[in-house]
Amino acid sequence: MGVKAECVIMEYVKQFEQRYRNDSSIYNQYLNAIQKINLNLISRGGVGNIIKPFLYKWGRMGRVLGQNKFKDWESKLAQQIQLNFGKLQNLAGQRFLGAALGKFKSDIEDCYESFKNVVGPIAAAKVLHLICPNFFPLWDNDIAKAVRDEFRGKGRNRAVQGLSGEDYYEFMQALQGSLKKHQQVISHLSQRYKKSDLKIMDEFLWWATHRPLSLLL
C-alpha cells in the first residue's frame, strides 16, 4: 500500500510540475522579496508591492479580493501583520515537519483568524505561507474539505464552521502526520524540484483534489 501511495504522489507532483512549471518563478520572486522587508514596519505600499501581486498573479485571488467586502484590504492586512509580528517572527524560525504544533496552537489560530478577517480563509493561508514558507501550509476549499473529510472518517465528527482557525490548525496536524508518513518520497521530490516539503505537499494535494482522474484518463 505504501509503494502505491508513493507512486501516486510522485506522478501527481510530476504532472503538476509539467502543467505549472512557469508559476515557480512567480512564487520564488515574491518569496524572496518578502524576506527583504521589515514586516514590523510594513505599510499599505509594501502589501501592494509584494503581497498583492503574489495573491493575484500566483494565487489567482483577484476576483475574490476585488469584492466590496474586502475593500481596502491592503491597509488592514498591513496593520494585522504589524500586530502579529512577534508571533510571526517566532513561527518563521520553526520547521513544520519537526515542530510541536500543540505548543504553537494559539499563535497559529490567532494569526490565521487575524488574516482571515481581512482577506478570507484561502488568501489568509497564502499570506501566512508567504511570510513563513517553512511553517504555514497552503490550502484551498477543495483541499480543506478533502482533508477535513478524512479527519471526520477517523472519528473527528465536530461540525466545521467556515474554515476557522481551529480547522486550519487541525489541517496542519493532518498534513504533518502525512508528511512524516511519506517523508522519504516528499524529500526526494523536494530535492528534485528544489522546493520545500510543504510546497511539494501542496502540489500533490492540489492535483489530487482537482485532477484525481488524470492517472486514468
CSV table of C-alpha atoms in Angstrom, one decimal:
chain,number,residue,atom,x,y,z
A,1,MET,CA,0.0,0.0,0.0
A,2,GLY,CA,2.9,2.4,0.9
A,3,VAL,CA,4.5,1.8,-2.5
A,4,LYS,CA,1.3,2.6,-4.3
A,5,ALA,CA,0.8,5.8,-2.4
A,6,GLU,CA,4.4,6.8,-3.1
A,7,CYS,CA,3.8,6.2,-6.9
A,8,VAL,CA,0.7,8.3,-6.8
A,9,ILE,CA,2.4,11.1,-5.0
A,10,MET,CA,5.3,11.1,-7.5
A,11,GLU,CA,3.1,11.0,-10.5
A,12,TYR,CA,0.7,13.8,-9.3
A,13,VAL,CA,3.6,16.1,-8.4
A,14,LYS,CA,5.2,15.3,-11.8
A,15,GLN,CA,2.0,16.3,-13.6
A,16,PHE,CA,1.6,19.4,-11.6
A,17,GLU,CA,5.2,20.5,-12.3
A,18,GLN,CA,4.7,19.9,-16.0
A,19,ARG,CA,1.5,21.9,-16.1
A,20,TYR,CA,2.5,24.8,-13.8
A,21,ARG,CA,6.3,25.0,-14.2
A,22,ASN,CA,6.1,28.7,-15.1
A,23,ASP,CA,4.4,29.5,-11.8
A,24,SER,CA,7.5,28.6,-9.9
A,25,SER,CA,9.4,31.8,-10.9
A,26,ILE,CA,6.5,34.0,-9.8
A,27,TYR,CA,6.3,32.1,-6.5
A,28,ASN,CA,10.0,32.4,-5.8
A,29,GLN,CA,10.1,36.0,-6.9
A,30,TYR,CA,7.7,37.1,-4.1
A,31,LEU,CA,9.1,34.6,-1.6
A,32,ASN,CA,12.5,36.3,-2.0
A,33,ALA,CA,11.0,39.8,-2.0
A,34,ILE,CA,9.1,39.4,1.3
A,35,GLN,CA,12.3,38.4,3.1
A,36,LYS,CA,13.9,41.7,2.2
A,37,ILE,CA,11.5,43.9,4.0
A,38,ASN,CA,10.9,44.7,7.7
A,39,LEU,CA,7.4,43.2,8.4
A,40,ASN,CA,7.3,45.1,11.7
A,41,LEU,CA,7.1,48.3,9.6
A,42,ILE,CA,5.2,47.0,6.6
A,43,SER,CA,2.8,49.6,5.1
A,44,ARG,CA,0.0,49.5,2.6
A,45,GLY,CA,2.6,50.1,-0.1
A,46,GLY,CA,4.6,47.1,1.0
A,47,VAL,CA,1.5,44.9,0.8
A,48,GLY,CA,0.6,46.4,-2.6
A,49,ASN,CA,4.1,45.8,-4.0
A,50,ILE,CA,4.7,42.2,-2.8
A,51,ILE,CA,1.7,40.5,-1.2
A,52,LYS,CA,-1.0,41.8,-3.6
A,53,PRO,CA,0.8,40.7,-6.8
A,54,PHE,CA,1.7,37.4,-5.1
A,55,LEU,CA,-2.0,36.8,-4.3
A,56,TYR,CA,-3.2,38.0,-7.7
A,57,LYS,CA,-0.5,36.6,-10.1
A,58,TRP,CA,0.4,33.4,-8.3
A,59,GLY,CA,-2.6,32.8,-6.0
A,60,ARG,CA,-5.3,33.9,-8.5
A,61,MET,CA,-7.2,35.7,-5.8
A,62,GLY,CA,-8.0,38.8,-7.8
A,63,ARG,CA,-11.7,38.0,-8.3
A,64,VAL,CA,-12.2,37.2,-4.6
A,65,LEU,CA,-10.3,40.2,-3.2
A,66,GLY,CA,-11.9,42.5,-5.7
A,67,GLN,CA,-15.2,42.1,-3.9
A,68,ASN,CA,-16.6,45.1,-1.9
A,69,LYS,CA,-16.4,43.2,1.4
A,70,PHE,CA,-12.6,43.2,1.1
A,71,LYS,CA,-12.3,46.9,0.3
A,72,ASP,CA,-9.0,48.4,1.5
A,73,TRP,CA,-7.7,45.0,2.5
A,74,GLU,CA,-4.1,46.1,1.8
A,75,SER,CA,-4.1,48.6,4.7
A,76,LYS,CA,-6.0,46.3,7.0
A,77,LEU,CA,-3.6,43.4,6.3
A,78,ALA,CA,-0.5,45.6,6.9
A,79,GLN,CA,-2.0,46.5,10.3
A,80,GLN,CA,-2.6,42.9,11.2
A,81,ILE,CA,0.9,41.8,10.1
A,82,GLN,CA,2.4,44.5,12.4
A,83,LEU,CA,0.1,43.5,15.3
A,84,ASN,CA,1.1,39.8,14.9
A,85,PHE,CA,4.8,40.4,14.0
A,86,GLY,CA,6.2,38.9,17.2
A,87,LYS,CA,4.2,35.7,16.7
A,88,LEU,CA,5.1,35.5,13.0
A,89,GLN,CA,8.8,36.1,13.7
A,90,ASN,CA,8.8,33.2,16.2
A,91,LEU,CA,6.9,30.8,13.9
A,92,ALA,CA,9.1,31.7,10.9
A,93,GLY,CA,12.0,30.1,12.8
A,94,GLN,CA,10.2,26.8,13.1
A,95,ARG,CA,10.4,23.9,10.7
A,96,PHE,CA,6.9,22.4,10.0
A,97,LEU,CA,7.9,18.7,10.0
A,98,GLY,CA,9.6,18.7,13.4
A,99,ALA,CA,7.5,21.4,15.1
A,100,ALA,CA,5.5,20.6,18.2
A,101,LEU,CA,2.3,22.1,16.8
A,102,GLY,CA,0.4,22.0,20.1
A,103,LYS,CA,2.9,24.4,21.6
A,104,PHE,CA,2.0,27.0,18.9
A,105,LYS,CA,-1.7,26.3,18.7
A,106,SER,CA,-2.9,29.6,20.0
A,107,ASP,CA,-0.4,31.6,17.9
A,108,ILE,CA,-1.4,29.7,14.8
A,109,GLU,CA,-5.1,30.2,15.3
A,110,ASP,CA,-4.6,33.9,16.2
A,111,CYS,CA,-2.5,34.7,13.2
A,112,TYR,CA,-4.8,32.8,10.8
A,113,GLU,CA,-8.0,34.4,12.2
A,114,SER,CA,-6.5,37.9,12.1
A,115,PHE,CA,-5.7,37.5,8.4
A,116,LYS,CA,-8.9,35.6,7.6
A,117,ASN,CA,-11.0,38.5,8.9
A,118,VAL,CA,-9.2,40.8,6.3
A,119,VAL,CA,-8.8,38.6,3.2
A,120,GLY,CA,-10.8,35.4,3.8
A,121,PRO,CA,-9.6,31.9,4.7
A,122,ILE,CA,-7.8,30.9,1.5
A,123,ALA,CA,-5.9,34.1,1.0
A,124,ALA,CA,-5.1,34.1,4.7
A,125,ALA,CA,-3.2,30.8,4.4
A,126,LYS,CA,-1.4,32.1,1.3
A,127,VAL,CA,-0.2,35.2,3.1
A,128,LEU,CA,0.9,33.1,6.1
A,129,HIS,CA,2.8,30.8,3.8
A,130,LEU,CA,4.5,33.7,2.0
A,131,ILE,CA,5.7,35.1,5.3
A,132,CYS,CA,6.6,31.8,6.9
A,133,PRO,CA,7.0,29.4,4.0
A,134,ASN,CA,8.6,26.6,6.1
A,135,PHE,CA,5.9,26.6,8.7
A,136,PHE,CA,2.4,27.5,7.3
A,137,PRO,CA,0.9,25.3,4.6
A,138,LEU,CA,-1.3,26.4,1.8
A,139,TRP,CA,-4.8,25.3,1.2
A,140,ASP,CA,-7.9,26.0,-0.8
A,141,ASN,CA,-11.6,25.0,-0.4
A,142,ASP,CA,-11.2,21.6,-2.1
A,143,ILE,CA,-8.0,20.7,-0.2
A,144,ALA,CA,-9.5,21.8,3.1
A,145,LYS,CA,-12.7,19.8,2.5
A,146,ALA,CA,-10.8,16.7,1.4
A,147,VAL,CA,-8.5,16.7,4.5
A,148,ARG,CA,-11.4,17.6,6.8
A,149,ASP,CA,-13.5,14.7,5.5
A,150,GLU,CA,-10.6,12.3,6.2
A,151,PHE,CA,-10.4,13.6,9.7
A,152,ARG,CA,-14.1,13.0,10.1
A,153,GLY,CA,-13.6,9.5,8.9
A,154,LYS,CA,-11.1,9.0,11.7
A,155,GLY,CA,-13.5,9.9,14.5
A,156,ARG,CA,-13.4,13.7,14.2
A,157,ASN,CA,-17.1,14.5,13.9
A,158,ARG,CA,-17.1,18.1,15.0
A,159,ALA,CA,-19.1,20.4,12.7
A,160,VAL,CA,-16.8,22.7,10.7
A,161,GLN,CA,-17.7,26.4,10.8
A,162,GLY,CA,-16.4,28.2,7.8
A,163,LEU,CA,-12.7,27.2,7.8
A,164,SER,CA,-11.9,28.6,11.3
A,165,GLY,CA,-8.6,28.9,13.0
A,166,GLU,CA,-9.2,25.6,14.6
A,167,ASP,CA,-9.9,24.0,11.3
A,168,TYR,CA,-6.6,25.3,9.9
A,169,TYR,CA,-4.7,24.1,13.0
A,170,GLU,CA,-6.2,20.6,12.5
A,171,PHE,CA,-5.3,20.7,8.8
A,172,MET,CA,-1.7,21.4,9.9
A,173,GLN,CA,-1.8,18.4,12.2
A,174,ALA,CA,-3.1,16.2,9.5
A,175,LEU,CA,-0.6,17.5,7.0
A,176,GLN,CA,2.3,17.0,9.4
A,177,GLY,CA,1.2,13.4,10.0
A,178,SER,CA,1.1,12.8,6.3
A,179,LEU,CA,4.5,14.3,5.7
A,180,LYS,CA,6.0,12.1,8.4
A,181,LYS,CA,4.4,9.1,6.8
A,182,HIS,CA,5.6,9.9,3.3
A,183,GLN,CA,8.8,11.7,4.3
A,184,GLN,CA,11.1,9.8,2.0
A,185,VAL,CA,9.2,10.4,-1.2
A,186,ILE,CA,8.4,14.0,-0.3
A,187,SER,CA,12.1,14.7,0.5
A,188,HIS,CA,13.1,13.1,-2.8
A,189,LEU,CA,10.7,15.3,-4.7
A,190,SER,CA,11.7,18.4,-2.7
A,191,GLN,CA,15.3,17.9,-3.8
A,192,ARG,CA,14.4,17.1,-7.4
A,193,TYR,CA,12.3,20.2,-7.9
A,194,LYS,CA,14.2,22.4,-5.5
A,195,LYS,CA,11.2,23.2,-3.4
A,196,SER,CA,10.2,22.9,0.2
A,197,ASP,CA,8.4,19.8,1.6
A,198,LEU,CA,5.4,22.0,2.2
A,199,LYS,CA,5.3,23.2,-1.3
A,200,ILE,CA,5.6,19.7,-2.7
A,201,MET,CA,2.8,18.5,-0.4
A,202,ASP,CA,0.6,21.4,-1.6
A,203,GLU,CA,1.2,20.4,-5.3
A,204,PHE,CA,0.3,16.8,-4.6
A,205,LEU,CA,-2.9,17.8,-2.7
A,206,TRP,CA,-3.9,20.3,-5.3
A,207,TRP,CA,-3.6,17.8,-8.1
A,208,ALA,CA,-5.2,15.0,-6.1
A,209,THR,CA,-8.3,17.2,-5.3
A,210,HIS,CA,-8.6,19.0,-8.7
A,211,ARG,CA,-7.4,16.4,-11.2
A,212,PRO,CA,-7.8,13.0,-9.5
A,213,LEU,CA,-8.7,11.1,-12.7
A,214,SER,CA,-5.6,12.2,-14.6
A,215,LEU,CA,-3.9,8.9,-13.9
A,216,LEU,CA,-6.8,7.1,-15.6
A,217,LEU,CA,-8.0,9.3,-18.5
